[in-house]
Structures are given as structure tokens and as C-alpha cells.
mmCIF file of C-alpha atoms and ligand atoms in Angstrom:
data_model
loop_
_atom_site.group_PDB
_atom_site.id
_atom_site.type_symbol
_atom_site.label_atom_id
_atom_site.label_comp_id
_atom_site.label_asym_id
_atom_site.label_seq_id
_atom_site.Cartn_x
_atom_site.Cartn_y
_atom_site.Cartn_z
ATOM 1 C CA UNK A 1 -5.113 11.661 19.834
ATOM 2 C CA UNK A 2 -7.099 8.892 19.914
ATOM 3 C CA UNK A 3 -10.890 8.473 20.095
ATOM 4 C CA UNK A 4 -11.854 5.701 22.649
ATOM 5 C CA UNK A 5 -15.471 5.311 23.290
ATOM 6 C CA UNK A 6 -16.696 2.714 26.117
ATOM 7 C CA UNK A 7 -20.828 1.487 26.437
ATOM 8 C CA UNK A 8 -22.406 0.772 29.689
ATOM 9 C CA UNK A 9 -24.774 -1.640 30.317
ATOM 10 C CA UNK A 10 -27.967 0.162 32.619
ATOM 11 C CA UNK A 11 -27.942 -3.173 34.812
ATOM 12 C CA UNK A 12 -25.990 -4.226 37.952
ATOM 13 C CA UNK A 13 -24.309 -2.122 39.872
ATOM 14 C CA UNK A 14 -20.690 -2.288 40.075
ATOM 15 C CA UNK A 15 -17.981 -4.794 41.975
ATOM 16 C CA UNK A 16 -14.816 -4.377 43.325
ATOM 17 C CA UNK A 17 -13.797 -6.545 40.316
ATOM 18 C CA UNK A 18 -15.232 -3.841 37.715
ATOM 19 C CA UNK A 19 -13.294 -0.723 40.264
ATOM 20 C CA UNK A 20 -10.191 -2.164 40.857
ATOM 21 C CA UNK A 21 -10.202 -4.005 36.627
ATOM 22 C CA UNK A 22 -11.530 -1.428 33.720
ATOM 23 C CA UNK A 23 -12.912 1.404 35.778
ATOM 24 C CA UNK A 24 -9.304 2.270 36.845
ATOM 25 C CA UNK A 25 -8.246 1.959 33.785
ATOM 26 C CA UNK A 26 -10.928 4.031 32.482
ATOM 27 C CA UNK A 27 -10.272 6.520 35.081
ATOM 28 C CA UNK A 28 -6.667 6.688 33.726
ATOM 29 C CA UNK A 29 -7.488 6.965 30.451
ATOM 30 C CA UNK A 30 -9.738 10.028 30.142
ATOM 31 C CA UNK A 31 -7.165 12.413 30.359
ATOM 32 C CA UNK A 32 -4.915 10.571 27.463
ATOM 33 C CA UNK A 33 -7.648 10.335 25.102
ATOM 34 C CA UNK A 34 -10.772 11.757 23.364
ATOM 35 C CA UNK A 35 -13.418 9.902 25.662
ATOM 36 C CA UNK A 36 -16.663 9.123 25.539
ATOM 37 C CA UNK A 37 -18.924 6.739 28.227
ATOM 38 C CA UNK A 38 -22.348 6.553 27.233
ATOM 39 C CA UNK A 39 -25.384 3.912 29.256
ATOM 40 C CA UNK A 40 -26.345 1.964 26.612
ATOM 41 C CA UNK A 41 -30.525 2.269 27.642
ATOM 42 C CA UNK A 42 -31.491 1.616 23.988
ATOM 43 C CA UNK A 43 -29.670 -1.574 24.358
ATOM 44 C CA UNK A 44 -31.155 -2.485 27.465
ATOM 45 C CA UNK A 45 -34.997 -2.205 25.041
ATOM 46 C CA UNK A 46 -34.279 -5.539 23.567
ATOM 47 C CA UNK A 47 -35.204 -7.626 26.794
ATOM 48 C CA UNK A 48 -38.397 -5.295 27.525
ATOM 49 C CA UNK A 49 -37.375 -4.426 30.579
ATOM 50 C CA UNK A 50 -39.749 -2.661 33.068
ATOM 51 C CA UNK A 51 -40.403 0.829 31.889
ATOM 52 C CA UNK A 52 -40.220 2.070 35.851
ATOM 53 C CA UNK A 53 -37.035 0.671 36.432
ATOM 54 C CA UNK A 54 -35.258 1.766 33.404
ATOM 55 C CA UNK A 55 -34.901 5.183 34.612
ATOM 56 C CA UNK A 56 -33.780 4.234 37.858
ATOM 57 C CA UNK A 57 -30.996 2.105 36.781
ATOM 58 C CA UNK A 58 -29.523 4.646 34.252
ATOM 59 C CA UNK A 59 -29.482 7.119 37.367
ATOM 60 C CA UNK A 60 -27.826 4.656 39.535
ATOM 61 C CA UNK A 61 -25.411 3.060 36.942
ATOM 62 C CA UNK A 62 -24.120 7.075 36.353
ATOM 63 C CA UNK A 63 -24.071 7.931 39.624
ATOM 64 C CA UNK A 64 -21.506 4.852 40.107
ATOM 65 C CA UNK A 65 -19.424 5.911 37.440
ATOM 66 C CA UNK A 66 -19.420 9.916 38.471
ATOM 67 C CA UNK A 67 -18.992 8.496 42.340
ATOM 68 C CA UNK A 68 -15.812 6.184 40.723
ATOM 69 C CA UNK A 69 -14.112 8.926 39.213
ATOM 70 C CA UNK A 70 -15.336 9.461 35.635
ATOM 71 C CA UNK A 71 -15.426 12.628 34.905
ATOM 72 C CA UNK A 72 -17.659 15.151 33.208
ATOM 73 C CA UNK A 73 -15.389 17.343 32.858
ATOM 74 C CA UNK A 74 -12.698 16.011 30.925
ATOM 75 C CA UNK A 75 -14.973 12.759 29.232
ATOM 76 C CA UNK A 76 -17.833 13.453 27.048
ATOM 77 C CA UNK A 77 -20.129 10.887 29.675
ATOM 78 C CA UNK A 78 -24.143 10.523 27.819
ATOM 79 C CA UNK A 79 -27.151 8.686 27.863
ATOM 80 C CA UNK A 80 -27.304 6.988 24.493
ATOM 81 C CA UNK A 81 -31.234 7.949 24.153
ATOM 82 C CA UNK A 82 -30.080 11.435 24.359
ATOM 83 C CA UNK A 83 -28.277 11.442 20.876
ATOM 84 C CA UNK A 84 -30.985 9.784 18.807
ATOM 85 C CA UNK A 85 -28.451 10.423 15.745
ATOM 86 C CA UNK A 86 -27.224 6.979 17.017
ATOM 87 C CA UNK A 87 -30.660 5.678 15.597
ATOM 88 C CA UNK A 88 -30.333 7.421 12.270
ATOM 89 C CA UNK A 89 -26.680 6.088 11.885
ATOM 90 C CA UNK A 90 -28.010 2.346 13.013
ATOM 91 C CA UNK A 91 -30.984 2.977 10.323
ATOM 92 C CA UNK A 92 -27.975 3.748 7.626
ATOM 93 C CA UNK A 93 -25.527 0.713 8.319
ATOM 94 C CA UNK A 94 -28.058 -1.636 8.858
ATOM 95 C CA UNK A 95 -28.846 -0.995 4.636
ATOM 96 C CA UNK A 96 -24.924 -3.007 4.787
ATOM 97 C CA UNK A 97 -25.542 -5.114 7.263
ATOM 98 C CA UNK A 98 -26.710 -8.504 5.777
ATOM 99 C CA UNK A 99 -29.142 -11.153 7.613
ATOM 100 C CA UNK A 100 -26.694 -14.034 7.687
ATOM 101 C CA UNK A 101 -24.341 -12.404 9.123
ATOM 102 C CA UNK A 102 -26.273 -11.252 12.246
ATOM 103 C CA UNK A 103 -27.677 -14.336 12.720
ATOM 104 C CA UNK A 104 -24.919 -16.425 13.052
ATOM 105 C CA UNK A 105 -23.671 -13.506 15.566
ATOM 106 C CA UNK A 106 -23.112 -15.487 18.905
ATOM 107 C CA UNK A 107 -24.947 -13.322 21.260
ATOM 108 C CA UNK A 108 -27.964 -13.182 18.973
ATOM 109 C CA UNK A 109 -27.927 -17.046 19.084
ATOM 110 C CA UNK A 110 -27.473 -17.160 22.772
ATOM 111 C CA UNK A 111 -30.392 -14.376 22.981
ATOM 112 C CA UNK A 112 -33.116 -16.001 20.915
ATOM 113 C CA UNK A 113 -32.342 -19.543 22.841
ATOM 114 C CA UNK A 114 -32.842 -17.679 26.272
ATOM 115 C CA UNK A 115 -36.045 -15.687 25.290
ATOM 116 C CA UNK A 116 -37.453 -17.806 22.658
ATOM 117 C CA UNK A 117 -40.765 -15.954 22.891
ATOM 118 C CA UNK A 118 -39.184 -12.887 22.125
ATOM 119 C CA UNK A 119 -36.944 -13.086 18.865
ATOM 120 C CA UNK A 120 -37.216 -8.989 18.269
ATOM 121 C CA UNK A 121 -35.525 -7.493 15.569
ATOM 122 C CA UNK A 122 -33.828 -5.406 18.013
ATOM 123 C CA UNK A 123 -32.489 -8.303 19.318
ATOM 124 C CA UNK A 124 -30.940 -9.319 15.388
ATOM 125 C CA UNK A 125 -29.630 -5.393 15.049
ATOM 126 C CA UNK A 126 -28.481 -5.279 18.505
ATOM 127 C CA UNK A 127 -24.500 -5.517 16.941
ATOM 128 C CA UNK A 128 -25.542 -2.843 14.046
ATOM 129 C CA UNK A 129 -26.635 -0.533 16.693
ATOM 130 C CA UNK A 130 -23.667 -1.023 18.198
ATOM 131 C CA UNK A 131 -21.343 -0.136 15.459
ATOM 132 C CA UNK A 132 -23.654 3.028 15.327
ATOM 133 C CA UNK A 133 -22.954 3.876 18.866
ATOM 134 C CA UNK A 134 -18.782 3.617 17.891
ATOM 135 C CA UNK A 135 -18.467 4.811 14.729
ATOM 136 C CA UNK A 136 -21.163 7.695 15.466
ATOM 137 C CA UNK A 137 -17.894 8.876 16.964
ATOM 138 C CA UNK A 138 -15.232 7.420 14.822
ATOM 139 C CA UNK A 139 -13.787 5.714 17.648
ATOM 140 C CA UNK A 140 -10.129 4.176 17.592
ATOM 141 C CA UNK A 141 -10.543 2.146 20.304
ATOM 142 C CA UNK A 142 -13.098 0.315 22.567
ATOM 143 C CA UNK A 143 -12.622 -1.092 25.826
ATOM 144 C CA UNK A 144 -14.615 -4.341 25.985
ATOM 145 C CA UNK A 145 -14.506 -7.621 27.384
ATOM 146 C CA UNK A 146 -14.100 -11.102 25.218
ATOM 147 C CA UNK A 147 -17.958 -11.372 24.899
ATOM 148 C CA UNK A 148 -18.047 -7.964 23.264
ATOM 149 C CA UNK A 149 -15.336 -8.888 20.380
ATOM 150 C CA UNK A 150 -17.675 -10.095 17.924
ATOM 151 C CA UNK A 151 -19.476 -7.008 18.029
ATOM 152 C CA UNK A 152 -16.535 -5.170 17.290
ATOM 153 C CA UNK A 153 -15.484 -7.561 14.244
ATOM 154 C CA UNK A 154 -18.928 -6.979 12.943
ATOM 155 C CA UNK A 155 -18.110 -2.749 13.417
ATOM 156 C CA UNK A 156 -15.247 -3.739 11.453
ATOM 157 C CA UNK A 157 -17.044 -5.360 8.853
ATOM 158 C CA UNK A 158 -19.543 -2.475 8.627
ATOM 159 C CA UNK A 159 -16.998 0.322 8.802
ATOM 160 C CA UNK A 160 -14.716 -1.713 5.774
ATOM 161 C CA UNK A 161 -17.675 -2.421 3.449
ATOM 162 C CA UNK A 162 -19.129 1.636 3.953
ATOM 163 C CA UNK A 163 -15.447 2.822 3.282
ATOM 164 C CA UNK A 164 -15.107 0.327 -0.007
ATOM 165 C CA UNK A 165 -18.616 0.433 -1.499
ATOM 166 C CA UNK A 166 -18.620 4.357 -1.212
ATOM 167 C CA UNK A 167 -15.186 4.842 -2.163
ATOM 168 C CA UNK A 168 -13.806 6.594 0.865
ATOM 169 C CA UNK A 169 -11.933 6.402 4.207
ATOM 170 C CA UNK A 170 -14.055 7.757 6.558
ATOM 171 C CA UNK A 171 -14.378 5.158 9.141
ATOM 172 C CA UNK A 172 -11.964 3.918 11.068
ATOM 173 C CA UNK A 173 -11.417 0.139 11.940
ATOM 174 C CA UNK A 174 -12.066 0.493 15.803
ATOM 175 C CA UNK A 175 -10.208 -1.937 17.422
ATOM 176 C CA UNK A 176 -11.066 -3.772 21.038
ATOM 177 C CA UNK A 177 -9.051 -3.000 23.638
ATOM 178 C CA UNK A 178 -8.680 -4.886 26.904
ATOM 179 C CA UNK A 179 -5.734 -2.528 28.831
ATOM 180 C CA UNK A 180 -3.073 -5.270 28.190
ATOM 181 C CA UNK A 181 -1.090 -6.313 32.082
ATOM 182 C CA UNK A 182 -2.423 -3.304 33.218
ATOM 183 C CA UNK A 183 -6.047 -5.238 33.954
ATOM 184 C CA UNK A 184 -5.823 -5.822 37.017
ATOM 185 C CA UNK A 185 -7.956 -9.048 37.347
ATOM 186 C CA UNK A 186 -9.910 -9.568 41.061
ATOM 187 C CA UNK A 187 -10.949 -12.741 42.175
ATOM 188 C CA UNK A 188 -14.132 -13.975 44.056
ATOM 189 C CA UNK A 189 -14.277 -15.080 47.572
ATOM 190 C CA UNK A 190 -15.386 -18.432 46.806
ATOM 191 C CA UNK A 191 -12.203 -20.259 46.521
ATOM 192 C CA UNK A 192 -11.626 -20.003 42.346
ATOM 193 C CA UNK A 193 -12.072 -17.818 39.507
ATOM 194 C CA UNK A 194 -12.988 -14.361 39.105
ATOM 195 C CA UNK A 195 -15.462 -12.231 40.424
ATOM 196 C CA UNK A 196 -18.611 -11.582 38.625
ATOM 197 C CA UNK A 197 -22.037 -11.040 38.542
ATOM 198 C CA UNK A 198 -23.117 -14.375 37.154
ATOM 199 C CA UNK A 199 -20.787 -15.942 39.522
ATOM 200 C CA UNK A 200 -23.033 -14.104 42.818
ATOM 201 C CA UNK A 201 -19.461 -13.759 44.473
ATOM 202 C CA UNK A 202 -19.315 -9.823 44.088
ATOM 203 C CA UNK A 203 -18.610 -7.118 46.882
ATOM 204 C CA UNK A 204 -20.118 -4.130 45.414
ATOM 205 C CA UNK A 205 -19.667 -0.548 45.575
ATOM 206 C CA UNK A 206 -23.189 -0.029 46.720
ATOM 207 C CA UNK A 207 -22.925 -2.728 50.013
ATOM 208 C CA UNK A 208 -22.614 -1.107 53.179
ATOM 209 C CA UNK A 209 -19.766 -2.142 55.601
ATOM 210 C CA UNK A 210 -21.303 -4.373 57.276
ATOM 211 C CA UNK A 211 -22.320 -6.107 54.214
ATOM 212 C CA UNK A 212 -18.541 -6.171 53.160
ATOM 213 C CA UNK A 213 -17.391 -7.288 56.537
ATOM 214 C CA UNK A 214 -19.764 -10.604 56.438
ATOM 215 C CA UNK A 215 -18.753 -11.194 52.921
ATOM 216 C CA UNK A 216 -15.441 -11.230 53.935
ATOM 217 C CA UNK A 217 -15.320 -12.955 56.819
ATOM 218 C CA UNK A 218 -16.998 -15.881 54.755
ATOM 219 C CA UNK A 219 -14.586 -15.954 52.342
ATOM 220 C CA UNK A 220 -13.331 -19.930 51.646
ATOM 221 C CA UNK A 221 -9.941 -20.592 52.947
ATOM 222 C CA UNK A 222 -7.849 -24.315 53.470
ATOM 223 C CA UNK A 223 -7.021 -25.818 56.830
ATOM 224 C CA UNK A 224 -3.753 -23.798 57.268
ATOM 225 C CA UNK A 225 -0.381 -24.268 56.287
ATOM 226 C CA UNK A 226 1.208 -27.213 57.849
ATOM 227 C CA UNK A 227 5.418 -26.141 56.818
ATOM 228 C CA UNK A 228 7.219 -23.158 56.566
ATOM 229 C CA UNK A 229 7.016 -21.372 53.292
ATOM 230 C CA UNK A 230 4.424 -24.166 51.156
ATOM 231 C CA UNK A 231 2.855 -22.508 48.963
ATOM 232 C CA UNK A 232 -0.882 -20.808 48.816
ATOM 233 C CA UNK A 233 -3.493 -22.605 47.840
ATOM 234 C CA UNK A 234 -5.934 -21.289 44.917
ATOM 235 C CA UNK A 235 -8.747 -19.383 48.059
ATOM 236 C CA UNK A 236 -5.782 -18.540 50.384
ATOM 237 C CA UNK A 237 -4.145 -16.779 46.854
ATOM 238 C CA UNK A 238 -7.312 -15.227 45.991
ATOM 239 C CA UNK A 239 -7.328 -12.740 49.152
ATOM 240 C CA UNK A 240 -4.107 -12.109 48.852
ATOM 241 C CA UNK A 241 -4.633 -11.022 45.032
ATOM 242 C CA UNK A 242 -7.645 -8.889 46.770
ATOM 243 C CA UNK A 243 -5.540 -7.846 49.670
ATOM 244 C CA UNK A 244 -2.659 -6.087 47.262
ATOM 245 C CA UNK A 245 -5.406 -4.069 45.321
ATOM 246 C CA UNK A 246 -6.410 -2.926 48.539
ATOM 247 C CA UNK A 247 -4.284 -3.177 50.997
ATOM 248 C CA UNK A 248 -0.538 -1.282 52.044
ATOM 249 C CA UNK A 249 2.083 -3.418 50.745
ATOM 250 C CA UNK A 250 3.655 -3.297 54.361
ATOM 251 C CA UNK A 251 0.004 -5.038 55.618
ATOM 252 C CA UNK A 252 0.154 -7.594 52.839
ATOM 253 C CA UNK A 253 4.142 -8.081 53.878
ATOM 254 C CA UNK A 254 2.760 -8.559 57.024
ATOM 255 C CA UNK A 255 0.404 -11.296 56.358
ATOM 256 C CA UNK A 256 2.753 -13.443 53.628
ATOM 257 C CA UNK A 257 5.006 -13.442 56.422
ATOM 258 C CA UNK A 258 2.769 -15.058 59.151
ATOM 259 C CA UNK A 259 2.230 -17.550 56.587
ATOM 260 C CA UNK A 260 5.506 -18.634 55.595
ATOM 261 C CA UNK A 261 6.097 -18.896 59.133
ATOM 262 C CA UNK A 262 2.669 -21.088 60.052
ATOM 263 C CA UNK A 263 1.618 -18.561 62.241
ATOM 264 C CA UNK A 264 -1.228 -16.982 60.154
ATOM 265 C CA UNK A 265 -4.755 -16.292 61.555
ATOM 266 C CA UNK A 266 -7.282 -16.563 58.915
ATOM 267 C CA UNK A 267 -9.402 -14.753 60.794
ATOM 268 C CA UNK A 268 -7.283 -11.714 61.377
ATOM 269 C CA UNK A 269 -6.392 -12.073 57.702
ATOM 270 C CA UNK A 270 -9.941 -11.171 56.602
ATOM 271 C CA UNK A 271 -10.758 -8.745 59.810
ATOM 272 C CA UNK A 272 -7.628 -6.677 57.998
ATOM 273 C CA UNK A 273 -8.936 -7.465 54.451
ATOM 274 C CA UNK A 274 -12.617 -6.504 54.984
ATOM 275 C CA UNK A 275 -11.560 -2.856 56.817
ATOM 276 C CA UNK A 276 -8.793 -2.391 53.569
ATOM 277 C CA UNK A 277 -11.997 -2.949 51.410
ATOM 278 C CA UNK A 278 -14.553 -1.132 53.138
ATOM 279 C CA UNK A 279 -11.589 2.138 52.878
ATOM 280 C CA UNK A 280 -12.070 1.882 49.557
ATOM 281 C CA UNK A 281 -15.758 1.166 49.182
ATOM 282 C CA UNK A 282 -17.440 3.910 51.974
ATOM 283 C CA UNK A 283 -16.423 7.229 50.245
ATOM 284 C CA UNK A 284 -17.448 6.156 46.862
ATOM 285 C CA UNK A 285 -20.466 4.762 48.287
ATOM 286 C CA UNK A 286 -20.715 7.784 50.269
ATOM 287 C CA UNK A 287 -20.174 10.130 47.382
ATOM 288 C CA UNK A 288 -22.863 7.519 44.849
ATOM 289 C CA UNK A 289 -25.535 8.172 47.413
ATOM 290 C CA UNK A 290 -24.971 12.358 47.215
ATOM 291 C CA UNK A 291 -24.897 12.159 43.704
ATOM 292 C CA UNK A 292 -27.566 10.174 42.972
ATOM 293 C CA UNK A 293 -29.765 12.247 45.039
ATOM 294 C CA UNK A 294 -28.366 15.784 43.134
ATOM 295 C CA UNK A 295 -30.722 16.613 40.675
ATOM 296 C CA UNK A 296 -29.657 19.754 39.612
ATOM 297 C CA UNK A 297 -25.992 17.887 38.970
ATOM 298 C CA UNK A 298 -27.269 14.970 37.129
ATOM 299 C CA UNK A 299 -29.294 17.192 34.801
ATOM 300 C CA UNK A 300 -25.925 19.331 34.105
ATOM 301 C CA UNK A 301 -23.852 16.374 34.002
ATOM 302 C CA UNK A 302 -26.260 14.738 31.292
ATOM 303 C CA UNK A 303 -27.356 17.541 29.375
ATOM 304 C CA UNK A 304 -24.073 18.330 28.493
ATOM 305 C CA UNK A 305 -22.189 15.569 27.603
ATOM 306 C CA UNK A 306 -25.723 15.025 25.663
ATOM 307 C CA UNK A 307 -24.742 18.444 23.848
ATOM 308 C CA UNK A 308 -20.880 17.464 23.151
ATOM 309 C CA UNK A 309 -22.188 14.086 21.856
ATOM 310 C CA UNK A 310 -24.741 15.384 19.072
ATOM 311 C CA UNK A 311 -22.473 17.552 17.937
ATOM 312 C CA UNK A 312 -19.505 14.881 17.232
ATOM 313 C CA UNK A 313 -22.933 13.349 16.010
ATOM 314 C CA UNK A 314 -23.934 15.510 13.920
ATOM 315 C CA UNK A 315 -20.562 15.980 12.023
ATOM 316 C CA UNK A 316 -20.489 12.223 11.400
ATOM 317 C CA UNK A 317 -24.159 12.162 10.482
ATOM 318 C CA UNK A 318 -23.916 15.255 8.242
ATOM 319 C CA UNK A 319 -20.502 13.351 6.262
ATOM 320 C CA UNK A 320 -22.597 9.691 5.880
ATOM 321 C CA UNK A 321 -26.013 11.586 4.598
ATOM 322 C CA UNK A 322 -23.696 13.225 1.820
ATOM 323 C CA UNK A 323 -21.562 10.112 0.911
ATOM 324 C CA UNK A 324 -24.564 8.051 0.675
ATOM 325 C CA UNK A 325 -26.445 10.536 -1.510
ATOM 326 C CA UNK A 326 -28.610 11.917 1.058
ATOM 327 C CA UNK A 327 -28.474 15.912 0.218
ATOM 328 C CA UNK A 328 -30.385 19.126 1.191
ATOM 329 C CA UNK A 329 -32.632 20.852 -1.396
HETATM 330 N N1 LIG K 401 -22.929 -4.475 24.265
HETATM 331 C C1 LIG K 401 -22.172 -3.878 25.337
HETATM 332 C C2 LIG K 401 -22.304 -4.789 26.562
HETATM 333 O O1 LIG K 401 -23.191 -5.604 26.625
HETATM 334 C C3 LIG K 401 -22.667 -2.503 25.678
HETATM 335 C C4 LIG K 401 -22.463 -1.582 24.528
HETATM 336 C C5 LIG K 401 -23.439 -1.043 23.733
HETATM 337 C C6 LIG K 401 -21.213 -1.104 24.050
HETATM 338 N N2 LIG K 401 -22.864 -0.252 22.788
HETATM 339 C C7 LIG K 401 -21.514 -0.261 22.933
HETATM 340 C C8 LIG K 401 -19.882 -1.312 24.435
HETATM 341 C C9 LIG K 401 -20.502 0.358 22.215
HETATM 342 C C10 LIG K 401 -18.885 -0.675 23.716
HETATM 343 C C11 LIG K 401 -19.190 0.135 22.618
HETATM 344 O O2 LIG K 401 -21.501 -4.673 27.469
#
């Protein structure tokens, strides 16, 4: 079986985009594989963010995922603080990690251009500690978008010079993994391309209906078709796209038809779209809110995937220590 491990940023909250693209997916996926999810706080250190939000954002960022459908029961789901092994593992590759190389890492570059002032060496290790984080748990495979796949050549580098400096084959040559046709990709509102955080297009999880509703209604559309089956423009295709994640396929039937035969309300269009979305949204917004609030659940939920991770953890740890020399009196 394989081992597929997946690291969450503690900022932003999620989007209909992230739901209905690699959360799904994710979803899917725990029950085929050996899974971990872990909120990458230590990660989050190399910006300084503000200590009294940190907390906060881990507890809302896992109370989306819980609220989503990941679940503790069948996924090892952590706090990456919580296993400090991580650290000792980072500590250990980072003796094979060489300076060039993480310079000329992308992210690094963008990084030290956006917060001159704060070139950390957190900052420079930030892809070491992220090999740490995968291989900690041998992992096969890692879902990540394109901005993450130079951190996972770089695992790759790590994990091929440990295994051929040491002699052995002990770490596997994780591999990124981007769920093929079955992303399904979701589009902003604003007339082109997708929907993201950067782009300030998102519906997310956390808006209320309302929210959603004037969203939607704002979305960008054309002036209407003019003859009989002419195709959609790029906005006009864009709900649609949104309205078959959502929607019944009889609804979205519905509404292709109106428009091959000129007779489509925009309006009623996104009036159907926004109440599709918001069926979606309210019970896992709903269900975020109870969670987040649970105490006594987040402290079981935490403390033991904290326990299952230490002690894949630990086995790793307690293999590296002894190939690298590192024994017990
Ligand atoms: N760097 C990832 C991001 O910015 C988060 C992350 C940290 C991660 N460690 C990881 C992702 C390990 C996958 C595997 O999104």
C-alpha cells in the first residue's frame, strides 16, 4: 500500500476551488492509502507570523479539513510541531543538503526578494524541512501543486544522495502527485482563470449564504447569446464549469438548454447557481463552526494522530541515527 503524505499550509481558509479540486480527492484517497495530513505551523515560522494568531489558524485550518471530510479515523491527521522528530530528521539531511543548491531553489529566491529584511535561515532550509516532513514517513507519494515540485525534486535529491553515500535503500523517491483528470479544476467568477486566493475571486467554505449569494450574483457574464446554439463565452463557461460541480445534471441540462435556445436568464442562472453552492457550503460550514468550538474533540483528534505520527517517527528516526553512526551506549 502506498504511503501518501499531504502538508497544509496554517493560512487561508479554504475555497470551493480547494473542496471541489484536491480535498475531494483527498477525501477519496484516505481509505486507498496509508495517509497522513499534517498543518505545516513550523513552516508558517519563516515569515514571523504573529504568535496570537498562529494558534488560531491551525485550529481553524483543521477544523476545515475535519468539517470537509478528512478523517481521524482512518488518516493519521497532525500538527507538525507535535512530532518534533521532524526537526531532528531536518537537523540530519540538512548535513546533505548543500548551500548552492538551496539557494538557487525558486521559492527561496522569490522569498528573500519579497522580505528582503528577513533572509532567515529557515527561510534557506525551508525545502530540507520539507523533505523531513515526507520522508519522516517514507512517503510514496505527495499531493502538491506545480509550485511545490521543486521541493519534491530537492526530497529526491536528499533521499538519493542518503541512500548512495550510506549504502542503503531506505528512502524512497517520493514522487508529486497531482490526481491526473480526476482534478477537478474550478474557475473564478471573474470572467477567466481559476479560482484562487491571490486571484481574491474565492467563495469560501467559511462565507455565510448571503455572502455566497452576492458573490454570485456578481459573477461577470456577456451580453447574451444572439443565435441558437453559439457557443459560451470564457465567464458564461466558467459557471457552467461551477454549476456541474454543484449542481444536478438535470438543472445544468436545464440551463444549456435555455441557452442554445436564446432564452437564458442570467439572472436566474446564478439565483440557481448560488442556492446549488450554498447546499454544499452551509453543512460544512455548519459542521466547521461545531468543531472548531469542540475542545474536548480537537484535543483527541490531535493528540492522537500526534501519537500515530511519532511512532512512524520514531521507527524512521531510530533506522537514520543507526545508518549514520549515531548509536546507544
Ligand atoms: N510547502 C507546502 C506549501 O506551501 C506545505 C508543506 C510543508 C508540504 N511540508 C510539506 C506539502 C510536505 C507537502 C509535503 O503548500
Amino acid at each position: 500500500m502506498d504511503t501518501v503524505l499531504s502538508g497544509i499550509r496554517p493560512t487561508g481558509r479554504l475555497h470551493l476551488g480547494n473542496y471541489f479540486g484536491a480535498l475531494k480527492n483527498f477525501i477519496r484517497m484516505q481509505h486507498d492509502a496509508r495517509c497522513f495530513f499534517f498543518i505545516a505551523d513550523y513552516h508558517a515560522l519563516t515569515t514571523h507570523p504573529d504568535p496570537t494568531h498562529l494558534h488560531d489558524n491551525i485550529r481553524a485550518v483543521l477544523s476545515e479539513y475535519l468539517a470537509a471530510g478528512l478523517d481521524p479515523n482512518v488518516a493519521t491527521i497532525y500538527i507538525q510541531s507535535d512530532v518534533p522528530q521532524v526537526a531532528e530528521l531536518s537537523l540530519l539531511l540538512s548535513m546533505h543538503a548543500y548551500l548552492g543548491e538551496l539557494e538557487r531553489t525558486a521559492s527561496f529566491k522569490e522569498k528573500a526578494r519579497k522580505q528582503p529584511d528577513n533572509v532567515n535561515a529557515g527561510l534557506l532550509c525551508y525545502p530540507v524541512l520539507m523533505a523531513a516532513d515526507i520522508l519522516l514517513h517514507r512517503a510514496d507519494k505527495v499531493p502538491v501543486g506545480k509550485d511545490q515540485e521543486q521541493h519534491l525534486e530537492i526530497t529526491r535529491v536528499l533521499a538519493r544522495r542518503f541512500n548512495t553515500l550510506y549504502g542503503v535503500d531506505f528512502f524512497p523517491e517520493s514522487q508529486p502527485y497531482n490526481f491526473g483528470s480526476e482534478l477537478v479544476k474550478i474557475p473564478g467568477l471573474d470572467g477567466s482563470g481559476k479560482m484562487g486566493k491571490s486571484e481574491g475571486n474565492c467563495l469560501y467554505l467559511a462565507d455565510t449564504d448571503e455572502a455566497i449569494r452576492k458573490k454570485v450574483m456578481k459573477a461577470v457574464t456577456d451580453a447574451g447569446p444572439t443565435e441558437p446554439d453559439s457557443p459560451l463565452s470564457e465567464p458564461v463557461r466558467n459557471i457552467f464549469t461551477i454549476m456541474e460541480a454543484v449542481s444536478d445534471p438535470a438543472t445544468v441540462a436545464y440551463f444549456r438548454e435555455q441557452y442554445a435556445r436564446c432564452a437564458i436568464r442570467y439572472g436566474d442562472l446564478k439565483k440557481q447557481l448560488a442556492e446549488d453552492i450554498i447546499r454544499h457550503i452551509a453543512p460544512i460550514r455548519e459542521r466547521m463552526q461545531a468543531i472548531a468550538a469542540d475542545e474536548n474533540y480537537l484535543h483527541q483528534v490531535v493528540g492522537d494522530g500526534a501519537a500515530a505520527a511519532r511512532r512512524s517517527a520514531d521507527e524512521t528516526l531510530r533506522e537514520v541515527r543507526a545508518i549514520m553512526g549515531i548509536k546507544p551506549f
